[in-house]
Amino acid sequence: METPLNLEIVSPEKVVFSGDVELVEMPGKRGRFAILRNHAPIIATLAAGQIRVKPVGKPEEAFDCQAGYVECSNNKVSILLNA
């Protein structure tokens, strides 16, 4: 069985999203980029914009981002949003 891409988006106040996704697209400091399953390890800075998420078997969702950081390793994506 394939390892799903697990995503967690957290802000200082709460966990904004947690679950398995097919895709996460976000606004990087150098432009938009997407992470899919088996992505190479990455740490990046996020800019203001919208984070698009496609949960497994569910409709697409979107979250506002003012700034933050993303880390991806071993099919685990963590997004830390600034307040």
Short mmCIF file of N, CA and C in Angstrom, two decimals:
data_model
loop_
_atom_site.label_atom_id
_atom_site.label_comp_id
_atom_site.label_asym_id
_atom_site.label_seq_id
_atom_site.Cartn_x
_atom_site.Cartn_y
_atom_site.Cartn_z
N MET A 1 0.84 -1.19 0.00
CA MET A 1 0.00 0.00 0.00
C MET A 1 0.88 1.25 0.00
N GLU A 2 0.46 2.24 -0.76
CA GLU A 2 1.23 3.48 -0.87
C GLU A 2 1.08 4.32 0.39
N THR A 3 2.17 4.96 0.79
CA THR A 3 2.13 5.86 1.94
C THR A 3 1.44 7.15 1.53
N PRO A 4 0.39 7.55 2.25
CA PRO A 4 -0.29 8.80 1.89
C PRO A 4 0.55 10.01 2.29
N LEU A 5 0.25 11.13 1.69
CA LEU A 5 0.87 12.41 2.05
C LEU A 5 0.06 12.99 3.21
N ASN A 6 0.69 13.12 4.37
CA ASN A 6 -0.01 13.63 5.54
C ASN A 6 0.34 15.10 5.73
N LEU A 7 -0.68 15.92 5.95
CA LEU A 7 -0.50 17.37 6.09
C LEU A 7 -1.04 17.85 7.42
N GLU A 8 -0.28 18.73 8.05
CA GLU A 8 -0.75 19.42 9.25
C GLU A 8 -0.44 20.90 9.08
N ILE A 9 -1.48 21.73 9.20
CA ILE A 9 -1.33 23.18 9.16
C ILE A 9 -1.66 23.69 10.55
N VAL A 10 -0.71 24.40 11.17
CA VAL A 10 -0.94 24.91 12.52
C VAL A 10 -0.65 26.41 12.57
N SER A 11 -1.45 27.09 13.38
CA SER A 11 -1.25 28.50 13.67
C SER A 11 -0.94 28.59 15.17
N PRO A 12 -0.58 29.77 15.67
CA PRO A 12 -0.33 29.89 17.11
C PRO A 12 -1.56 29.54 17.96
N GLU A 13 -2.75 29.68 17.39
CA GLU A 13 -3.98 29.46 18.15
C GLU A 13 -4.51 28.04 18.09
N LYS A 14 -4.31 27.35 16.94
CA LYS A 14 -4.99 26.06 16.76
C LYS A 14 -4.39 25.26 15.62
N VAL A 15 -4.82 24.00 15.52
CA VAL A 15 -4.53 23.18 14.34
C VAL A 15 -5.58 23.53 13.31
N VAL A 16 -5.15 24.08 12.19
CA VAL A 16 -6.06 24.54 11.14
C VAL A 16 -6.54 23.38 10.28
N PHE A 17 -5.63 22.43 9.99
CA PHE A 17 -5.97 21.27 9.17
C PHE A 17 -5.04 20.13 9.54
N SER A 18 -5.59 18.92 9.56
CA SER A 18 -4.77 17.73 9.78
C SER A 18 -5.42 16.56 9.04
N GLY A 19 -4.66 15.91 8.16
CA GLY A 19 -5.20 14.77 7.45
C GLY A 19 -4.37 14.40 6.24
N ASP A 20 -4.79 13.34 5.55
CA ASP A 20 -4.12 12.87 4.35
C ASP A 20 -4.62 13.66 3.15
N VAL A 21 -3.68 14.03 2.28
CA VAL A 21 -4.01 14.83 1.10
C VAL A 21 -3.36 14.25 -0.13
N GLU A 22 -3.91 14.61 -1.29
CA GLU A 22 -3.31 14.25 -2.57
C GLU A 22 -2.33 15.32 -3.02
N LEU A 23 -2.60 16.58 -2.60
CA LEU A 23 -1.85 17.73 -3.09
C LEU A 23 -1.96 18.87 -2.10
N VAL A 24 -0.89 19.62 -1.94
CA VAL A 24 -0.95 20.89 -1.22
C VAL A 24 -0.17 21.91 -2.05
N GLU A 25 -0.81 23.03 -2.35
CA GLU A 25 -0.19 24.09 -3.14
C GLU A 25 -0.15 25.34 -2.29
N MET A 26 0.99 26.05 -2.31
CA MET A 26 1.14 27.19 -1.40
C MET A 26 1.96 28.31 -2.02
N PRO A 27 1.84 29.51 -1.42
CA PRO A 27 2.60 30.66 -1.92
C PRO A 27 3.98 30.75 -1.29
N GLY A 28 5.00 30.39 -2.02
CA GLY A 28 6.36 30.50 -1.53
C GLY A 28 6.90 31.91 -1.75
N LYS A 29 7.95 32.25 -1.06
CA LYS A 29 8.58 33.57 -1.23
C LYS A 29 9.05 33.79 -2.67
N ARG A 30 9.36 32.70 -3.38
CA ARG A 30 9.82 32.81 -4.77
C ARG A 30 8.77 32.36 -5.77
N GLY A 31 7.51 32.28 -5.33
CA GLY A 31 6.42 31.88 -6.22
C GLY A 31 5.68 30.67 -5.68
N ARG A 32 4.53 30.39 -6.29
CA ARG A 32 3.70 29.26 -5.86
C ARG A 32 4.39 27.94 -6.19
N PHE A 33 4.17 26.95 -5.34
CA PHE A 33 4.67 25.60 -5.60
C PHE A 33 3.75 24.58 -4.95
N ALA A 34 3.86 23.35 -5.41
CA ALA A 34 3.01 22.28 -4.92
C ALA A 34 3.86 21.14 -4.39
N ILE A 35 3.28 20.39 -3.45
CA ILE A 35 3.91 19.19 -2.92
C ILE A 35 2.95 18.03 -3.14
N LEU A 36 3.49 16.97 -3.72
CA LEU A 36 2.75 15.73 -3.95
C LEU A 36 3.44 14.62 -3.15
N ARG A 37 2.84 13.45 -3.15
CA ARG A 37 3.40 12.30 -2.46
C ARG A 37 4.82 12.02 -2.98
N ASN A 38 5.71 11.62 -2.07
CA ASN A 38 7.10 11.29 -2.37
C ASN A 38 7.94 12.48 -2.83
N HIS A 39 7.53 13.68 -2.42
CA HIS A 39 8.30 14.89 -2.73
C HIS A 39 9.65 14.82 -2.02
N ALA A 40 10.66 15.39 -2.62
CA ALA A 40 11.98 15.47 -1.98
C ALA A 40 11.87 16.32 -0.71
N PRO A 41 12.70 16.06 0.28
CA PRO A 41 12.67 16.89 1.49
C PRO A 41 12.88 18.36 1.15
N ILE A 42 12.14 19.23 1.84
CA ILE A 42 12.21 20.66 1.57
C ILE A 42 11.83 21.43 2.83
N ILE A 43 12.46 22.57 3.00
CA ILE A 43 12.06 23.58 3.98
C ILE A 43 12.00 24.89 3.21
N ALA A 44 10.86 25.61 3.33
CA ALA A 44 10.70 26.84 2.57
C ALA A 44 9.92 27.87 3.37
N THR A 45 10.09 29.12 2.99
CA THR A 45 9.38 30.24 3.61
C THR A 45 8.16 30.54 2.77
N LEU A 46 7.04 30.81 3.44
CA LEU A 46 5.79 31.11 2.74
C LEU A 46 5.51 32.61 2.76
N ALA A 47 4.85 33.08 1.72
CA ALA A 47 4.46 34.47 1.57
C ALA A 47 2.95 34.58 1.75
N ALA A 48 2.44 35.79 1.69
CA ALA A 48 1.00 36.01 1.77
C ALA A 48 0.32 35.41 0.54
N GLY A 49 -0.82 34.77 0.77
CA GLY A 49 -1.57 34.16 -0.32
C GLY A 49 -2.50 33.09 0.22
N GLN A 50 -2.82 32.14 -0.62
CA GLN A 50 -3.76 31.09 -0.25
C GLN A 50 -3.11 29.72 -0.38
N ILE A 51 -3.36 28.87 0.62
CA ILE A 51 -2.90 27.48 0.58
C ILE A 51 -4.07 26.64 0.09
N ARG A 52 -3.86 25.92 -1.01
CA ARG A 52 -4.89 25.02 -1.56
C ARG A 52 -4.55 23.60 -1.16
N VAL A 53 -5.56 22.88 -0.69
CA VAL A 53 -5.38 21.51 -0.22
C VAL A 53 -6.42 20.62 -0.89
N LYS A 54 -6.00 19.45 -1.39
CA LYS A 54 -6.92 18.47 -1.94
C LYS A 54 -6.87 17.24 -1.04
N PRO A 55 -7.79 17.18 -0.03
CA PRO A 55 -7.82 16.00 0.84
C PRO A 55 -8.20 14.73 0.07
N VAL A 56 -7.72 13.59 0.51
CA VAL A 56 -8.02 12.32 -0.13
C VAL A 56 -9.53 12.07 -0.05
N GLY A 57 -10.18 11.91 -1.21
CA GLY A 57 -11.59 11.57 -1.28
C GLY A 57 -12.55 12.69 -0.87
N LYS A 58 -12.07 13.93 -0.80
CA LYS A 58 -12.92 15.05 -0.38
C LYS A 58 -12.69 16.24 -1.30
N PRO A 59 -13.60 17.24 -1.26
CA PRO A 59 -13.41 18.42 -2.09
C PRO A 59 -12.22 19.26 -1.64
N GLU A 60 -11.72 20.05 -2.58
CA GLU A 60 -10.60 20.94 -2.31
C GLU A 60 -10.95 21.97 -1.24
N GLU A 61 -9.97 22.34 -0.41
CA GLU A 61 -10.15 23.36 0.61
C GLU A 61 -9.07 24.42 0.43
N ALA A 62 -9.32 25.63 0.95
CA ALA A 62 -8.34 26.71 0.86
C ALA A 62 -8.22 27.40 2.20
N PHE A 63 -7.00 27.84 2.51
CA PHE A 63 -6.72 28.51 3.77
C PHE A 63 -5.87 29.75 3.48
N ASP A 64 -6.16 30.85 4.18
CA ASP A 64 -5.38 32.07 4.02
C ASP A 64 -4.04 31.94 4.74
N CYS A 65 -3.03 32.54 4.13
CA CYS A 65 -1.68 32.52 4.70
C CYS A 65 -1.13 33.94 4.61
N GLN A 66 -0.68 34.48 5.73
CA GLN A 66 -0.01 35.78 5.72
C GLN A 66 1.50 35.60 5.58
N ALA A 67 2.03 34.60 6.24
CA ALA A 67 3.44 34.24 6.18
C ALA A 67 3.60 32.95 6.97
N GLY A 68 4.70 32.26 6.78
CA GLY A 68 4.93 31.04 7.52
C GLY A 68 6.06 30.23 6.94
N TYR A 69 6.09 28.96 7.35
CA TYR A 69 7.14 28.04 6.92
C TYR A 69 6.51 26.69 6.61
N VAL A 70 7.15 25.96 5.69
CA VAL A 70 6.71 24.61 5.37
C VAL A 70 7.92 23.69 5.43
N GLU A 71 7.69 22.50 5.95
CA GLU A 71 8.70 21.46 5.96
C GLU A 71 8.06 20.18 5.44
N CYS A 72 8.76 19.50 4.55
CA CYS A 72 8.27 18.24 4.00
C CYS A 72 9.39 17.21 4.07
N SER A 73 9.06 16.03 4.61
CA SER A 73 10.02 14.93 4.66
C SER A 73 9.24 13.64 4.87
N ASN A 74 9.57 12.61 4.12
CA ASN A 74 8.96 11.28 4.26
C ASN A 74 7.43 11.32 4.23
N ASN A 75 6.87 12.04 3.27
CA ASN A 75 5.41 12.15 3.07
C ASN A 75 4.69 12.78 4.26
N LYS A 76 5.38 13.61 5.01
CA LYS A 76 4.78 14.37 6.11
C LYS A 76 5.07 15.85 5.84
N VAL A 77 3.99 16.64 5.69
CA VAL A 77 4.12 18.07 5.43
C VAL A 77 3.62 18.82 6.65
N SER A 78 4.44 19.73 7.17
CA SER A 78 4.05 20.57 8.29
C SER A 78 4.13 22.02 7.85
N ILE A 79 3.02 22.74 8.01
CA ILE A 79 2.98 24.16 7.69
C ILE A 79 2.74 24.92 8.98
N LEU A 80 3.64 25.84 9.29
CA LEU A 80 3.52 26.68 10.48
C LEU A 80 3.18 28.09 10.02
N LEU A 81 1.98 28.55 10.37
CA LEU A 81 1.54 29.87 9.97
C LEU A 81 1.86 30.89 11.05
N ASN A 82 2.32 32.06 10.63
CA ASN A 82 2.52 33.16 11.58
C ASN A 82 1.17 33.78 11.90
N ALA A 83 1.06 34.40 13.07
CA ALA A 83 -0.20 35.04 13.47
C ALA A 83 -0.50 36.22 12.58
#
